């Protein structure tokens, strides 16, 4: 199988898995859905590579919005950034062979903290802080949503990235072995 066909197939499978998990876990709340999404992001990056991970990272919030999971259209670009930060750092910092556990753990922790920090900065500080008066005045967002967003885009983002990354680190060796990578 050519590399291009393999990449398309792996990316499509990751996107299909992502959609299924988002739909099935939606009623279970942010902790479960977010952890599943982060696991798929991490597996995409660590098995399919950076480009596969980025496609999944960028499509994930759009699909979440369409499924009614993302709370506000303004958060979609922020989630794209956070997901991309997570995927890029995992791809760049993780040991490609998967043998160096210390390097894998460092990559996972760094990526999770960076994703949390980027989402916190964009949503909590920028959207809910700096831009809040303009968003309210223009009618783009309502006050209840602006008050609710910090709870969603603060500590839960760190927890779901840590949980999803940990699950991925356990699953990736099995997937790599099955794919002969």
PDB file of C-alpha atoms in Angstrom:
ATOM      1  CA  UNK A   1       0.000   0.000   0.000  1.00  0.00           C
ATOM      2  CA  UNK A   2       1.374   3.422  -0.896  1.00  0.00           C
ATOM      3  CA  UNK A   3       2.208   5.885   1.864  1.00  0.00           C
ATOM      4  CA  UNK A   4      -0.425   8.316   0.606  1.00  0.00           C
ATOM      5  CA  UNK A   5      -3.204   5.720   0.669  1.00  0.00           C
ATOM      6  CA  UNK A   6      -2.093   4.531   4.101  1.00  0.00           C
ATOM      7  CA  UNK A   7      -2.144   8.120   5.405  1.00  0.00           C
ATOM      8  CA  UNK A   8      -5.624   8.771   3.974  1.00  0.00           C
ATOM      9  CA  UNK A   9      -6.895   5.511   5.462  1.00  0.00           C
ATOM     10  CA  UNK A  10      -5.403   6.121   8.911  1.00  0.00           C
ATOM     11  CA  UNK A  11      -6.688   9.700   8.967  1.00  0.00           C
ATOM     12  CA  UNK A  12     -10.168   8.619   7.877  1.00  0.00           C
ATOM     13  CA  UNK A  13     -10.266   5.917  10.545  1.00  0.00           C
ATOM     14  CA  UNK A  14      -9.204   8.416  13.215  1.00  0.00           C
ATOM     15  CA  UNK A  15     -11.879  10.893  12.089  1.00  0.00           C
ATOM     16  CA  UNK A  16     -14.538   8.162  12.075  1.00  0.00           C
ATOM     17  CA  UNK A  17     -13.472   7.051  15.552  1.00  0.00           C
ATOM     18  CA  UNK A  18     -13.556  10.665  16.719  1.00  0.00           C
ATOM     19  CA  UNK A  19     -17.108  11.237  15.437  1.00  0.00           C
ATOM     20  CA  UNK A  20     -18.342   7.974  16.966  1.00  0.00           C
ATOM     21  CA  UNK A  21     -16.782   8.726  20.338  1.00  0.00           C
ATOM     22  CA  UNK A  22     -18.085  12.312  20.367  1.00  0.00           C
ATOM     23  CA  UNK A  23     -21.614  11.153  19.551  1.00  0.00           C
ATOM     24  CA  UNK A  24     -21.656   8.207  21.962  1.00  0.00           C
ATOM     25  CA  UNK A  25     -20.045   9.999  24.914  1.00  0.00           C
ATOM     26  CA  UNK A  26     -21.845  13.354  24.542  1.00  0.00           C
ATOM     27  CA  UNK A  27     -24.388  12.504  27.271  1.00  0.00           C
ATOM     28  CA  UNK A  28     -21.550  11.495  29.611  1.00  0.00           C
ATOM     29  CA  UNK A  29     -20.174  15.027  29.875  1.00  0.00           C
ATOM     30  CA  UNK A  30     -16.990  16.934  29.237  1.00  0.00           C
ATOM     31  CA  UNK A  31     -14.665  14.737  31.275  1.00  0.00           C
ATOM     32  CA  UNK A  32     -15.496  11.583  29.301  1.00  0.00           C
ATOM     33  CA  UNK A  33     -15.960  13.161  25.863  1.00  0.00           C
ATOM     34  CA  UNK A  34     -12.919  15.421  26.198  1.00  0.00           C
ATOM     35  CA  UNK A  35     -10.731  12.549  27.391  1.00  0.00           C
ATOM     36  CA  UNK A  36     -11.838  10.394  24.443  1.00  0.00           C
ATOM     37  CA  UNK A  37     -11.196  13.218  21.985  1.00  0.00           C
ATOM     38  CA  UNK A  38      -7.732  13.839  23.419  1.00  0.00           C
ATOM     39  CA  UNK A  39      -6.945  10.121  23.225  1.00  0.00           C
ATOM     40  CA  UNK A  40      -7.891  10.103  19.521  1.00  0.00           C
ATOM     41  CA  UNK A  41      -5.829  13.260  18.942  1.00  0.00           C
ATOM     42  CA  UNK A  42      -2.803  11.704  20.617  1.00  0.00           C
ATOM     43  CA  UNK A  43      -3.159   8.368  18.814  1.00  0.00           C
ATOM     44  CA  UNK A  44      -3.540  10.212  15.498  1.00  0.00           C
ATOM     45  CA  UNK A  45      -0.333  12.145  16.109  1.00  0.00           C
ATOM     46  CA  UNK A  46       1.699   9.267  17.534  1.00  0.00           C
ATOM     47  CA  UNK A  47       0.605   6.624  15.014  1.00  0.00           C
ATOM     48  CA  UNK A  48      -0.477   8.544  11.916  1.00  0.00           C
ATOM     49  CA  UNK A  49       2.056  11.335  12.244  1.00  0.00           C
ATOM     50  CA  UNK A  50       1.880  15.101  12.549  1.00  0.00           C
ATOM     51  CA  UNK A  51      -0.228  15.697   9.428  1.00  0.00           C
ATOM     52  CA  UNK A  52      -2.789  13.056  10.449  1.00  0.00           C
ATOM     53  CA  UNK A  53      -2.925  14.539  13.944  1.00  0.00           C
ATOM     54  CA  UNK A  54      -3.402  18.050  12.611  1.00  0.00           C
ATOM     55  CA  UNK A  55      -6.273  17.040  10.320  1.00  0.00           C
ATOM     56  CA  UNK A  56      -8.032  15.385  13.254  1.00  0.00           C
ATOM     57  CA  UNK A  57      -7.198  18.327  15.549  1.00  0.00           C
ATOM     58  CA  UNK A  58      -8.710  20.844  13.135  1.00  0.00           C
ATOM     59  CA  UNK A  59     -11.796  18.781  12.261  1.00  0.00           C
ATOM     60  CA  UNK A  60     -12.606  17.817  15.856  1.00  0.00           C
ATOM     61  CA  UNK A  61     -14.099  21.137  17.050  1.00  0.00           C
ATOM     62  CA  UNK A  62     -16.089  21.587  13.840  1.00  0.00           C
ATOM     63  CA  UNK A  63     -17.582  18.125  14.297  1.00  0.00           C
ATOM     64  CA  UNK A  64     -18.180  18.848  17.991  1.00  0.00           C
ATOM     65  CA  UNK A  65     -20.026  22.040  17.095  1.00  0.00           C
ATOM     66  CA  UNK A  66     -22.159  20.201  14.538  1.00  0.00           C
ATOM     67  CA  UNK A  67     -22.970  17.548  17.170  1.00  0.00           C
ATOM     68  CA  UNK A  68     -23.907  20.264  19.687  1.00  0.00           C
ATOM     69  CA  UNK A  69     -20.916  19.601  21.952  1.00  0.00           C
ATOM     70  CA  UNK A  70     -18.898  22.804  21.407  1.00  0.00           C
ATOM     71  CA  UNK A  71     -20.747  25.492  23.362  1.00  0.00           C
ATOM     72  CA  UNK A  72     -20.299  28.469  21.015  1.00  0.00           C
ATOM     73  CA  UNK A  73     -19.074  29.000  17.444  1.00  0.00           C
ATOM     74  CA  UNK A  74     -16.465  31.468  18.759  1.00  0.00           C
ATOM     75  CA  UNK A  75     -14.814  28.640  20.674  1.00  0.00           C
ATOM     76  CA  UNK A  76     -14.232  26.512  17.541  1.00  0.00           C
ATOM     77  CA  UNK A  77     -11.061  28.355  16.404  1.00  0.00           C
ATOM     78  CA  UNK A  78      -9.775  28.360  19.992  1.00  0.00           C
ATOM     79  CA  UNK A  79     -10.261  24.606  20.239  1.00  0.00           C
ATOM     80  CA  UNK A  80      -8.515  24.199  16.879  1.00  0.00           C
ATOM     81  CA  UNK A  81      -5.505  26.042  18.289  1.00  0.00           C
ATOM     82  CA  UNK A  82      -5.498  24.051  21.541  1.00  0.00           C
ATOM     83  CA  UNK A  83      -5.821  20.726  19.718  1.00  0.00           C
ATOM     84  CA  UNK A  84      -3.074  21.699  17.272  1.00  0.00           C
ATOM     85  CA  UNK A  85      -0.724  22.666  20.097  1.00  0.00           C
ATOM     86  CA  UNK A  86      -1.388  19.283  21.738  1.00  0.00           C
ATOM     87  CA  UNK A  87      -0.762  17.329  18.522  1.00  0.00           C
ATOM     88  CA  UNK A  88       2.309  19.300  17.428  1.00  0.00           C
ATOM     89  CA  UNK A  89       4.043  18.986  20.790  1.00  0.00           C
ATOM     90  CA  UNK A  90       3.282  15.273  21.042  1.00  0.00           C
ATOM     91  CA  UNK A  91       4.598  14.729  17.520  1.00  0.00           C
ATOM     92  CA  UNK A  92       7.745  16.752  18.053  1.00  0.00           C
ATOM     93  CA  UNK A  93       8.643  15.634  21.572  1.00  0.00           C
ATOM     94  CA  UNK A  94       7.587  11.981  21.709  1.00  0.00           C
ATOM     95  CA  UNK A  95       9.982   9.169  20.962  1.00  0.00           C
ATOM     96  CA  UNK A  96       8.952   7.882  17.518  1.00  0.00           C
ATOM     97  CA  UNK A  97       9.943   4.322  18.402  1.00  0.00           C
ATOM     98  CA  UNK A  98       7.891   4.426  21.597  1.00  0.00           C
ATOM     99  CA  UNK A  99      10.704   2.795  23.548  1.00  0.00           C
ATOM    100  CA  UNK A 100      11.771   5.787  25.627  1.00  0.00           C
ATOM    101  CA  UNK A 101       9.028   5.932  28.258  1.00  0.00           C
ATOM    102  CA  UNK A 102      10.511   9.012  29.937  1.00  0.00           C
ATOM    103  CA  UNK A 103      10.416  10.939  26.665  1.00  0.00           C
ATOM    104  CA  UNK A 104       6.828   9.783  26.025  1.00  0.00           C
ATOM    105  CA  UNK A 105       5.708  10.941  29.464  1.00  0.00           C
ATOM    106  CA  UNK A 106       7.486  14.289  29.091  1.00  0.00           C
ATOM    107  CA  UNK A 107       5.868  14.825  25.678  1.00  0.00           C
ATOM    108  CA  UNK A 108       2.432  13.916  27.070  1.00  0.00           C
ATOM    109  CA  UNK A 109       2.711  16.206  30.104  1.00  0.00           C
ATOM    110  CA  UNK A 110       4.131  19.105  28.095  1.00  0.00           C
ATOM    111  CA  UNK A 111       1.453  18.792  25.406  1.00  0.00           C
ATOM    112  CA  UNK A 112      -1.369  18.581  27.973  1.00  0.00           C
ATOM    113  CA  UNK A 113      -0.189  21.647  29.902  1.00  0.00           C
ATOM    114  CA  UNK A 114       0.374  23.622  26.688  1.00  0.00           C
ATOM    115  CA  UNK A 115      -3.091  22.765  25.379  1.00  0.00           C
ATOM    116  CA  UNK A 116      -4.642  23.852  28.681  1.00  0.00           C
ATOM    117  CA  UNK A 117      -2.625  27.088  28.696  1.00  0.00           C
ATOM    118  CA  UNK A 118      -3.496  27.970  25.102  1.00  0.00           C
ATOM    119  CA  UNK A 119      -7.227  27.345  25.591  1.00  0.00           C
ATOM    120  CA  UNK A 120      -7.220  29.241  28.877  1.00  0.00           C
ATOM    121  CA  UNK A 121      -5.454  32.201  27.272  1.00  0.00           C
ATOM    122  CA  UNK A 122      -7.731  32.350  24.231  1.00  0.00           C
ATOM    123  CA  UNK A 123     -11.107  31.583  25.790  1.00  0.00           C
ATOM    124  CA  UNK A 124     -10.898  32.662  29.419  1.00  0.00           C
ATOM    125  CA  UNK A 125      -8.503  35.578  29.158  1.00  0.00           C
ATOM    126  CA  UNK A 126      -9.190  36.893  25.632  1.00  0.00           C
ATOM    127  CA  UNK A 127     -12.825  36.035  24.818  1.00  0.00           C
ATOM    128  CA  UNK A 128     -14.295  36.130  28.341  1.00  0.00           C
ATOM    129  CA  UNK A 129     -11.997  38.883  29.550  1.00  0.00           C
ATOM    130  CA  UNK A 130     -10.543  41.350  27.073  1.00  0.00           C
ATOM    131  CA  UNK A 131     -13.241  41.010  24.391  1.00  0.00           C
ATOM    132  CA  UNK A 132     -16.245  40.387  26.639  1.00  0.00           C
ATOM    133  CA  UNK A 133     -17.666  43.924  26.588  1.00  0.00           C
ATOM    134  CA  UNK A 134     -17.455  44.116  22.792  1.00  0.00           C
ATOM    135  CA  UNK A 135     -18.981  40.647  22.370  1.00  0.00           C
ATOM    136  CA  UNK A 136     -21.862  41.542  24.678  1.00  0.00           C
ATOM    137  CA  UNK A 137     -22.426  44.959  23.107  1.00  0.00           C
ATOM    138  CA  UNK A 138     -22.460  43.523  19.588  1.00  0.00           C
ATOM    139  CA  UNK A 139     -24.790  40.699  20.590  1.00  0.00           C
ATOM    140  CA  UNK A 140     -22.317  38.055  19.421  1.00  0.00           C
ATOM    141  CA  UNK A 141     -22.475  36.423  22.852  1.00  0.00           C
ATOM    142  CA  UNK A 142     -24.876  36.566  25.759  1.00  0.00           C
ATOM    143  CA  UNK A 143     -23.800  37.129  29.361  1.00  0.00           C
ATOM    144  CA  UNK A 144     -24.729  33.611  30.596  1.00  0.00           C
ATOM    145  CA  UNK A 145     -22.482  32.023  27.950  1.00  0.00           C
ATOM    146  CA  UNK A 146     -19.580  34.328  28.799  1.00  0.00           C
ATOM    147  CA  UNK A 147     -19.959  33.347  32.451  1.00  0.00           C
ATOM    148  CA  UNK A 148     -20.149  29.623  31.644  1.00  0.00           C
ATOM    149  CA  UNK A 149     -17.148  29.384  29.305  1.00  0.00           C
ATOM    150  CA  UNK A 150     -14.396  29.731  31.946  1.00  0.00           C
ATOM    151  CA  UNK A 151     -15.662  26.634  33.753  1.00  0.00           C
ATOM    152  CA  UNK A 152     -15.415  24.636  30.528  1.00  0.00           C
ATOM    153  CA  UNK A 153     -12.110  26.035  29.283  1.00  0.00           C
ATOM    154  CA  UNK A 154     -10.035  26.033  32.445  1.00  0.00           C
ATOM    155  CA  UNK A 155      -9.029  23.050  34.601  1.00  0.00           C
ATOM    156  CA  UNK A 156     -11.229  20.482  32.824  1.00  0.00           C
ATOM    157  CA  UNK A 157      -9.086  21.020  29.706  1.00  0.00           C
ATOM    158  CA  UNK A 158      -5.967  20.008  31.604  1.00  0.00           C
ATOM    159  CA  UNK A 159      -7.627  16.944  33.115  1.00  0.00           C
ATOM    160  CA  UNK A 160      -9.066  15.710  29.810  1.00  0.00           C
ATOM    161  CA  UNK A 161      -5.739  16.225  28.018  1.00  0.00           C
ATOM    162  CA  UNK A 162      -3.911  14.317  30.760  1.00  0.00           C
ATOM    163  CA  UNK A 163      -6.436  11.458  30.783  1.00  0.00           C
ATOM    164  CA  UNK A 164      -6.646  11.216  26.990  1.00  0.00           C
ATOM    165  CA  UNK A 165      -2.877  11.362  26.622  1.00  0.00           C
ATOM    166  CA  UNK A 166      -2.384   8.651  29.237  1.00  0.00           C
ATOM    167  CA  UNK A 167      -4.917   6.373  27.520  1.00  0.00           C
ATOM    168  CA  UNK A 168      -3.177   6.985  24.192  1.00  0.00           C
ATOM    169  CA  UNK A 169       0.239   6.110  25.613  1.00  0.00           C
ATOM    170  CA  UNK A 170      -1.200   2.757  26.687  1.00  0.00           C
ATOM    171  CA  UNK A 171      -2.931   2.096  23.345  1.00  0.00           C
ATOM    172  CA  UNK A 172      -0.308   3.365  20.873  1.00  0.00           C
ATOM    173  CA  UNK A 173       2.179   0.475  21.285  1.00  0.00           C
ATOM    174  CA  UNK A 174      -0.585  -2.039  20.537  1.00  0.00           C
ATOM    175  CA  UNK A 175      -1.783  -0.081  17.496  1.00  0.00           C
ATOM    176  CA  UNK A 176       1.779   0.357  16.180  1.00  0.00           C
ATOM    177  CA  UNK A 177       2.407  -3.340  16.528  1.00  0.00           C
ATOM    178  CA  UNK A 178      -0.854  -4.199  14.723  1.00  0.00           C
ATOM    179  CA  UNK A 179       0.066  -1.797  11.890  1.00  0.00           C
ATOM    180  CA  UNK A 180       3.674  -3.035  11.758  1.00  0.00           C
ATOM    181  CA  UNK A 181       5.058   0.429  12.500  1.00  0.00           C
TER     182      UNK A 181
END
